[in-house]
Amino acid sequence: MAIKKQRAVRRTDALSKERIVESAIEILDSEGEGALTFRALAARLATGSGAIYWHVANKDDLLAAATNDVIARVMADLPGGARPREAIRALALGLFDAIDAHPWVGTQLSRAPWLAAIPQIFEGFGSRLEGLGVPEGAQFDATSTLVIHVLGVAGQNAANARLHAHRTDRTAFLGEIARQWTRLDPARYPFVHRVAAQLPEHDDREQFLAGIDLILGGIEAAHIEAAHPGPSPRT
C-alpha cells in the first residue's frame, strides 16, 4: 500500500501546473477556446481529469492561468536599461505581439478584467510612467489610458480572429469594407471617404504604436504644462 501511494504522489508531482498551462496554451492556439476541455487536455497529457483538477479548479481558472502566463512572458522579455518612454513602447508592442499571436488572450482580458494579468500590465506601465516624471496624482489616469488602449486593441484582435477564422486574404476583406465606405453619402461622411483608400493596406501594429505615441505625447505635454504653466490669457 505504501509503495502504491508513493507512486501516485510521484505522478501528481510530475504533472505540474506549468505543464498543464503549457498544454492548454497549445490547444488554445491551434484549435481555439471551444476545443479546450479537461478531457482533451487529459488526453494530451496522458493522464486523468482528476489529476488536472488537483492543480486547476475549472476551465475559467485554467484560462486565467494561461492568460497570466502569456502576459508574464511579455514582462520577462522586456529589455533592461531602457529609458522610460522606450520601455513603455516596448511593453506596448510586446503586449500587441502576444495578443496577435494568441488572440484568445484578448478575449480573456476583455471578458475578465480582474485577472492577475491586468495588475501585471498596470504595474508595467505605471512604474515606467513614474520614471517618466509623471506626478503621482496623474499616474493612475495616465496608466489607465494606456491600458484601455491595449485592451481595446486586444478585444478588436480577438473579434477579428473569430470573424476571420476561415478567411486568408485580409487585404481583400478590408478592400470590400473600403468599397462599402465609398458608397456612403460623401456629404455626410467626408472624412470616411478620404481615408477609405488607406484601409486595405494599413498596418495594425504601426497604427497601434501610433496610438501609444499619441497618448505618451499627450501625457508629456500635460506634465510639461503643469510643471511650467504659461501666462494666463488676457481677459
mmCIF file with all atom_site columns, C-alpha atoms in Angstrom, residues 3-133:
data_model
loop_
_atom_site.group_PDB
_atom_site.id
_atom_site.type_symbol
_atom_site.label_atom_id
_atom_site.label_alt_id
_atom_site.label_comp_id
_atom_site.label_asym_id
_atom_site.label_entity_id
_atom_site.label_seq_id
_atom_site.pdbx_PDB_ins_code
_atom_site.Cartn_x
_atom_site.Cartn_y
_atom_site.Cartn_z
_atom_site.occupancy
_atom_site.B_iso_or_equiv
_atom_site.pdbx_formal_charge
_atom_site.auth_seq_id
_atom_site.auth_comp_id
_atom_site.auth_asym_id
_atom_site.auth_atom_id
_atom_site.pdbx_PDB_model_num
ATOM 1   C CA . ILE A 1 3   ? 4.557   1.757  -2.449  1.00 0.00 ? 3   ILE A CA 1
ATOM 2   C CA . LYS A 1 4   ? 1.326   2.284  -4.383  1.00 0.00 ? 4   LYS A CA 1
ATOM 3   C CA . LYS A 1 5   ? 0.661   5.570  -2.572  1.00 0.00 ? 5   LYS A CA 1
ATOM 4   C CA . GLN A 1 6   ? 4.218   6.763  -3.157  1.00 0.00 ? 6   GLN A CA 1
ATOM 5   C CA . ARG A 1 7   ? 3.924   6.175  -6.901  1.00 0.00 ? 7   ARG A CA 1
ATOM 6   C CA . ALA A 1 8   ? 0.668   8.142  -7.034  1.00 0.00 ? 8   ALA A CA 1
ATOM 7   C CA . VAL A 1 9   ? 2.372   11.089 -5.341  1.00 0.00 ? 9   VAL A CA 1
ATOM 8   C CA . ARG A 1 10  ? 5.217   10.987 -7.853  1.00 0.00 ? 10  ARG A CA 1
ATOM 9   C CA . ARG A 1 11  ? 2.756   11.088 -10.777 1.00 0.00 ? 11  ARG A CA 1
ATOM 10  C CA . THR A 1 12  ? 0.920   14.091 -9.290  1.00 0.00 ? 12  THR A CA 1
ATOM 11  C CA . ASP A 1 13  ? 4.193   15.967 -8.785  1.00 0.00 ? 13  ASP A CA 1
ATOM 12  C CA . ALA A 1 14  ? 5.297   15.220 -12.355 1.00 0.00 ? 14  ALA A CA 1
ATOM 13  C CA . LEU A 1 15  ? 2.069   16.719 -13.680 1.00 0.00 ? 15  LEU A CA 1
ATOM 14  C CA . SER A 1 16  ? 2.811   20.288 -12.660 1.00 0.00 ? 16  SER A CA 1
ATOM 15  C CA . LYS A 1 17  ? 0.554   23.263 -13.172 1.00 0.00 ? 17  LYS A CA 1
ATOM 16  C CA . GLU A 1 18  ? 3.170   24.642 -15.567 1.00 0.00 ? 18  GLU A CA 1
ATOM 17  C CA . ARG A 1 19  ? 2.812   21.574 -17.818 1.00 0.00 ? 19  ARG A CA 1
ATOM 18  C CA . ILE A 1 20  ? -0.970  21.831 -17.712 1.00 0.00 ? 20  ILE A CA 1
ATOM 19  C CA . VAL A 1 21  ? -0.925  25.522 -18.633 1.00 0.00 ? 21  VAL A CA 1
ATOM 20  C CA . GLU A 1 22  ? 1.595   24.950 -21.424 1.00 0.00 ? 22  GLU A CA 1
ATOM 21  C CA . SER A 1 23  ? -0.582  22.223 -22.955 1.00 0.00 ? 23  SER A CA 1
ATOM 22  C CA . ALA A 1 24  ? -3.683  24.389 -22.565 1.00 0.00 ? 24  ALA A CA 1
ATOM 23  C CA . ILE A 1 25  ? -1.963  27.212 -24.463 1.00 0.00 ? 25  ILE A CA 1
ATOM 24  C CA . GLU A 1 26  ? -1.079  24.792 -27.255 1.00 0.00 ? 26  GLU A CA 1
ATOM 25  C CA . ILE A 1 27  ? -4.729  23.744 -27.592 1.00 0.00 ? 27  ILE A CA 1
ATOM 26  C CA . LEU A 1 28  ? -5.970  27.336 -27.440 1.00 0.00 ? 28  LEU A CA 1
ATOM 27  C CA . ASP A 1 29  ? -3.505  28.442 -30.123 1.00 0.00 ? 29  ASP A CA 1
ATOM 28  C CA . SER A 1 30  ? -4.160  25.576 -32.507 1.00 0.00 ? 30  SER A CA 1
ATOM 29  C CA . GLU A 1 31  ? -7.861  24.861 -32.008 1.00 0.00 ? 31  GLU A CA 1
ATOM 30  C CA . GLY A 1 32  ? -9.426  27.745 -30.096 1.00 0.00 ? 32  GLY A CA 1
ATOM 31  C CA . GLU A 1 33  ? -11.209 28.113 -26.778 1.00 0.00 ? 33  GLU A CA 1
ATOM 32  C CA . GLY A 1 34  ? -14.016 25.747 -27.719 1.00 0.00 ? 34  GLY A CA 1
ATOM 33  C CA . ALA A 1 35  ? -11.559 22.856 -28.026 1.00 0.00 ? 35  ALA A CA 1
ATOM 34  C CA . LEU A 1 36  ? -10.116 23.359 -24.558 1.00 0.00 ? 36  LEU A CA 1
ATOM 35  C CA . THR A 1 37  ? -11.809 20.756 -22.380 1.00 0.00 ? 37  THR A CA 1
ATOM 36  C CA . PHE A 1 38  ? -10.423 18.808 -19.473 1.00 0.00 ? 38  PHE A CA 1
ATOM 37  C CA . ARG A 1 39  ? -10.960 15.631 -21.468 1.00 0.00 ? 39  ARG A CA 1
ATOM 38  C CA . ALA A 1 40  ? -8.896  16.963 -24.389 1.00 0.00 ? 40  ALA A CA 1
ATOM 39  C CA . LEU A 1 41  ? -6.250  18.244 -22.001 1.00 0.00 ? 41  LEU A CA 1
ATOM 40  C CA . ALA A 1 42  ? -6.098  14.912 -20.158 1.00 0.00 ? 42  ALA A CA 1
ATOM 41  C CA . ALA A 1 43  ? -5.663  13.070 -23.464 1.00 0.00 ? 43  ALA A CA 1
ATOM 42  C CA . ARG A 1 44  ? -2.819  15.384 -24.496 1.00 0.00 ? 44  ARG A CA 1
ATOM 43  C CA . LEU A 1 45  ? -1.092  14.957 -21.127 1.00 0.00 ? 45  LEU A CA 1
ATOM 44  C CA . ALA A 1 46  ? -1.789  11.203 -20.983 1.00 0.00 ? 46  ALA A CA 1
ATOM 45  C CA . THR A 1 47  ? -3.389  11.491 -17.567 1.00 0.00 ? 47  THR A CA 1
ATOM 46  C CA . GLY A 1 48  ? -6.808  11.568 -15.950 1.00 0.00 ? 48  GLY A CA 1
ATOM 47  C CA . SER A 1 49  ? -9.019  14.619 -15.477 1.00 0.00 ? 49  SER A CA 1
ATOM 48  C CA . GLY A 1 50  ? -8.769  14.205 -11.713 1.00 0.00 ? 50  GLY A CA 1
ATOM 49  C CA . ALA A 1 51  ? -5.034  14.861 -11.821 1.00 0.00 ? 51  ALA A CA 1
ATOM 50  C CA . ILE A 1 52  ? -5.681  18.138 -13.648 1.00 0.00 ? 52  ILE A CA 1
ATOM 51  C CA . TYR A 1 53  ? -8.340  19.195 -11.121 1.00 0.00 ? 53  TYR A CA 1
ATOM 52  C CA . TRP A 1 54  ? -5.662  18.819 -8.456  1.00 0.00 ? 54  TRP A CA 1
ATOM 53  C CA . HIS A 1 55  ? -3.958  21.912 -9.950  1.00 0.00 ? 55  HIS A CA 1
ATOM 54  C CA . VAL A 1 56  ? -6.804  23.974 -11.503 1.00 0.00 ? 56  VAL A CA 1
ATOM 55  C CA . ALA A 1 57  ? -10.358 24.317 -10.247 1.00 0.00 ? 57  ALA A CA 1
ATOM 56  C CA . ASN A 1 58  ? -12.202 24.662 -13.552 1.00 0.00 ? 58  ASN A CA 1
ATOM 57  C CA . LYS A 1 59  ? -11.904 25.928 -17.114 1.00 0.00 ? 59  LYS A CA 1
ATOM 58  C CA . ASP A 1 60  ? -12.118 29.585 -16.080 1.00 0.00 ? 60  ASP A CA 1
ATOM 59  C CA . ASP A 1 61  ? -9.243  29.039 -13.667 1.00 0.00 ? 61  ASP A CA 1
ATOM 60  C CA . LEU A 1 62  ? -7.257  27.367 -16.450 1.00 0.00 ? 62  LEU A CA 1
ATOM 61  C CA . LEU A 1 63  ? -7.945  30.182 -18.941 1.00 0.00 ? 63  LEU A CA 1
ATOM 62  C CA . ALA A 1 64  ? -6.890  32.751 -16.341 1.00 0.00 ? 64  ALA A CA 1
ATOM 63  C CA . ALA A 1 65  ? -3.670  30.855 -15.671 1.00 0.00 ? 65  ALA A CA 1
ATOM 64  C CA . ALA A 1 66  ? -2.908  30.587 -19.395 1.00 0.00 ? 66  ALA A CA 1
ATOM 65  C CA . THR A 1 67  ? -3.553  34.308 -19.893 1.00 0.00 ? 67  THR A CA 1
ATOM 66  C CA . ASN A 1 68  ? -1.379  35.223 -16.922 1.00 0.00 ? 68  ASN A CA 1
ATOM 67  C CA . ASP A 1 69  ? 1.405   33.021 -18.286 1.00 0.00 ? 69  ASP A CA 1
ATOM 68  C CA . VAL A 1 70  ? 1.407   34.740 -21.694 1.00 0.00 ? 70  VAL A CA 1
ATOM 69  C CA . ILE A 1 71  ? 1.460   38.218 -20.132 1.00 0.00 ? 71  ILE A CA 1
ATOM 70  C CA . ALA A 1 72  ? 4.163   37.208 -17.652 1.00 0.00 ? 72  ALA A CA 1
ATOM 71  C CA . ARG A 1 73  ? 6.368   36.139 -20.570 1.00 0.00 ? 73  ARG A CA 1
ATOM 72  C CA . VAL A 1 74  ? 5.948   39.582 -22.125 1.00 0.00 ? 74  VAL A CA 1
ATOM 73  C CA . MET A 1 75  ? 7.079   41.189 -18.881 1.00 0.00 ? 75  MET A CA 1
ATOM 74  C CA . ALA A 1 76  ? 10.036  38.839 -18.551 1.00 0.00 ? 76  ALA A CA 1
ATOM 75  C CA . ASP A 1 77  ? 11.212  39.517 -22.115 1.00 0.00 ? 77  ASP A CA 1
ATOM 76  C CA . LEU A 1 78  ? 11.368  43.305 -21.732 1.00 0.00 ? 78  LEU A CA 1
ATOM 77  C CA . PRO A 1 79  ? 14.896  44.668 -22.245 1.00 0.00 ? 79  PRO A CA 1
ATOM 78  C CA . GLY A 1 80  ? 16.551  46.177 -19.213 1.00 0.00 ? 80  GLY A CA 1
ATOM 79  C CA . GLY A 1 81  ? 18.082  49.619 -19.012 1.00 0.00 ? 81  GLY A CA 1
ATOM 80  C CA . ALA A 1 82  ? 15.731  51.291 -21.493 1.00 0.00 ? 82  ALA A CA 1
ATOM 81  C CA . ARG A 1 83  ? 14.576  54.849 -20.907 1.00 0.00 ? 83  ARG A CA 1
ATOM 82  C CA . PRO A 1 84  ? 11.017  55.070 -19.529 1.00 0.00 ? 84  PRO A CA 1
ATOM 83  C CA . ARG A 1 85  ? 9.403   56.199 -22.796 1.00 0.00 ? 85  ARG A CA 1
ATOM 84  C CA . GLU A 1 86  ? 11.121  53.488 -24.833 1.00 0.00 ? 86  GLU A CA 1
ATOM 85  C CA . ALA A 1 87  ? 10.319  50.925 -22.141 1.00 0.00 ? 87  ALA A CA 1
ATOM 86  C CA . ILE A 1 88  ? 6.621   51.835 -22.349 1.00 0.00 ? 88  ILE A CA 1
ATOM 87  C CA . ARG A 1 89  ? 6.670   51.497 -26.128 1.00 0.00 ? 89  ARG A CA 1
ATOM 88  C CA . ALA A 1 90  ? 8.483   48.145 -25.860 1.00 0.00 ? 90  ALA A CA 1
ATOM 89  C CA . LEU A 1 91  ? 5.935   46.886 -23.331 1.00 0.00 ? 91  LEU A CA 1
ATOM 90  C CA . ALA A 1 92  ? 3.035   48.029 -25.515 1.00 0.00 ? 92  ALA A CA 1
ATOM 91  C CA . LEU A 1 93  ? 4.475   46.319 -28.588 1.00 0.00 ? 93  LEU A CA 1
ATOM 92  C CA . GLY A 1 94  ? 5.216   43.182 -26.595 1.00 0.00 ? 94  GLY A CA 1
ATOM 93  C CA . LEU A 1 95  ? 1.589   43.047 -25.485 1.00 0.00 ? 95  LEU A CA 1
ATOM 94  C CA . PHE A 1 96  ? 0.356   43.688 -29.027 1.00 0.00 ? 96  PHE A CA 1
ATOM 95  C CA . ASP A 1 97  ? 2.509   40.905 -30.460 1.00 0.00 ? 97  ASP A CA 1
ATOM 96  C CA . ALA A 1 98  ? 1.494   38.467 -27.711 1.00 0.00 ? 98  ALA A CA 1
ATOM 97  C CA . ILE A 1 99  ? -2.208  39.137 -28.251 1.00 0.00 ? 99  ILE A CA 1
ATOM 98  C CA . ASP A 1 100 ? -1.737  38.930 -32.012 1.00 0.00 ? 100 ASP A CA 1
ATOM 99  C CA . ALA A 1 101 ? -0.073  35.523 -31.593 1.00 0.00 ? 101 ALA A CA 1
ATOM 100 C CA . HIS A 1 102 ? -2.646  34.351 -29.026 1.00 0.00 ? 102 HIS A CA 1
ATOM 101 C CA . PRO A 1 103 ? -5.974  36.061 -29.916 1.00 0.00 ? 103 PRO A CA 1
ATOM 102 C CA . TRP A 1 104 ? -7.792  34.202 -27.117 1.00 0.00 ? 104 TRP A CA 1
ATOM 103 C CA . VAL A 1 105 ? -5.749  36.309 -24.667 1.00 0.00 ? 105 VAL A CA 1
ATOM 104 C CA . GLY A 1 106 ? -7.573  39.379 -25.966 1.00 0.00 ? 106 GLY A CA 1
ATOM 105 C CA . THR A 1 107 ? -10.885 37.677 -25.289 1.00 0.00 ? 107 THR A CA 1
ATOM 106 C CA . GLN A 1 108 ? -9.863  36.814 -21.734 1.00 0.00 ? 108 GLN A CA 1
ATOM 107 C CA . LEU A 1 109 ? -8.551  40.289 -20.926 1.00 0.00 ? 109 LEU A CA 1
ATOM 108 C CA . SER A 1 110 ? -11.768 41.836 -22.227 1.00 0.00 ? 110 SER A CA 1
ATOM 109 C CA . ARG A 1 111 ? -14.021 39.269 -20.574 1.00 0.00 ? 111 ARG A CA 1
ATOM 110 C CA . ALA A 1 112 ? -12.366 39.209 -17.152 1.00 0.00 ? 112 ALA A CA 1
ATOM 111 C CA . PRO A 1 113 ? -10.515 42.478 -16.445 1.00 0.00 ? 113 PRO A CA 1
ATOM 112 C CA . TRP A 1 114 ? -9.905  41.392 -12.834 1.00 0.00 ? 114 TRP A CA 1
ATOM 113 C CA . LEU A 1 115 ? -7.424  38.717 -13.961 1.00 0.00 ? 115 LEU A CA 1
ATOM 114 C CA . ALA A 1 116 ? -3.974  38.782 -12.390 1.00 0.00 ? 116 ALA A CA 1
ATOM 115 C CA . ALA A 1 117 ? -2.701  39.685 -15.856 1.00 0.00 ? 117 ALA A CA 1
ATOM 116 C CA . ILE A 1 118 ? -4.230  43.155 -15.545 1.00 0.00 ? 118 ILE A CA 1
ATOM 117 C CA . PRO A 1 119 ? -2.215  44.135 -12.435 1.00 0.00 ? 119 PRO A CA 1
ATOM 118 C CA . GLN A 1 120 ? 0.894   42.972 -14.304 1.00 0.00 ? 120 GLN A CA 1
ATOM 119 C CA . ILE A 1 121 ? 0.061   45.335 -17.176 1.00 0.00 ? 121 ILE A CA 1
ATOM 120 C CA . PHE A 1 122 ? -0.846  48.189 -14.816 1.00 0.00 ? 122 PHE A CA 1
ATOM 121 C CA . GLU A 1 123 ? 2.420   47.752 -12.936 1.00 0.00 ? 123 GLU A CA 1
ATOM 122 C CA . GLY A 1 124 ? 4.413   47.577 -16.152 1.00 0.00 ? 124 GLY A CA 1
ATOM 123 C CA . PHE A 1 125 ? 3.071   50.873 -17.460 1.00 0.00 ? 125 PHE A CA 1
ATOM 124 C CA . GLY A 1 126 ? 2.608   52.675 -14.142 1.00 0.00 ? 126 GLY A CA 1
ATOM 125 C CA . SER A 1 127 ? 6.115   52.100 -12.803 1.00 0.00 ? 127 SER A CA 1
ATOM 126 C CA . ARG A 1 128 ? 7.611   53.435 -16.021 1.00 0.00 ? 128 ARG A CA 1
ATOM 127 C CA . LEU A 1 129 ? 5.358   56.493 -16.069 1.00 0.00 ? 129 LEU A CA 1
ATOM 128 C CA . GLU A 1 130 ? 6.743   57.296 -12.636 1.00 0.00 ? 130 GLU A CA 1
ATOM 129 C CA . GLY A 1 131 ? 10.214  57.150 -14.176 1.00 0.00 ? 131 GLY A CA 1
ATOM 130 C CA . LEU A 1 132 ? 8.995   59.456 -16.929 1.00 0.00 ? 132 LEU A CA 1
ATOM 131 C CA . GLY A 1 133 ? 8.318   62.092 -14.266 1.00 0.00 ? 133 GLY A CA 1
#
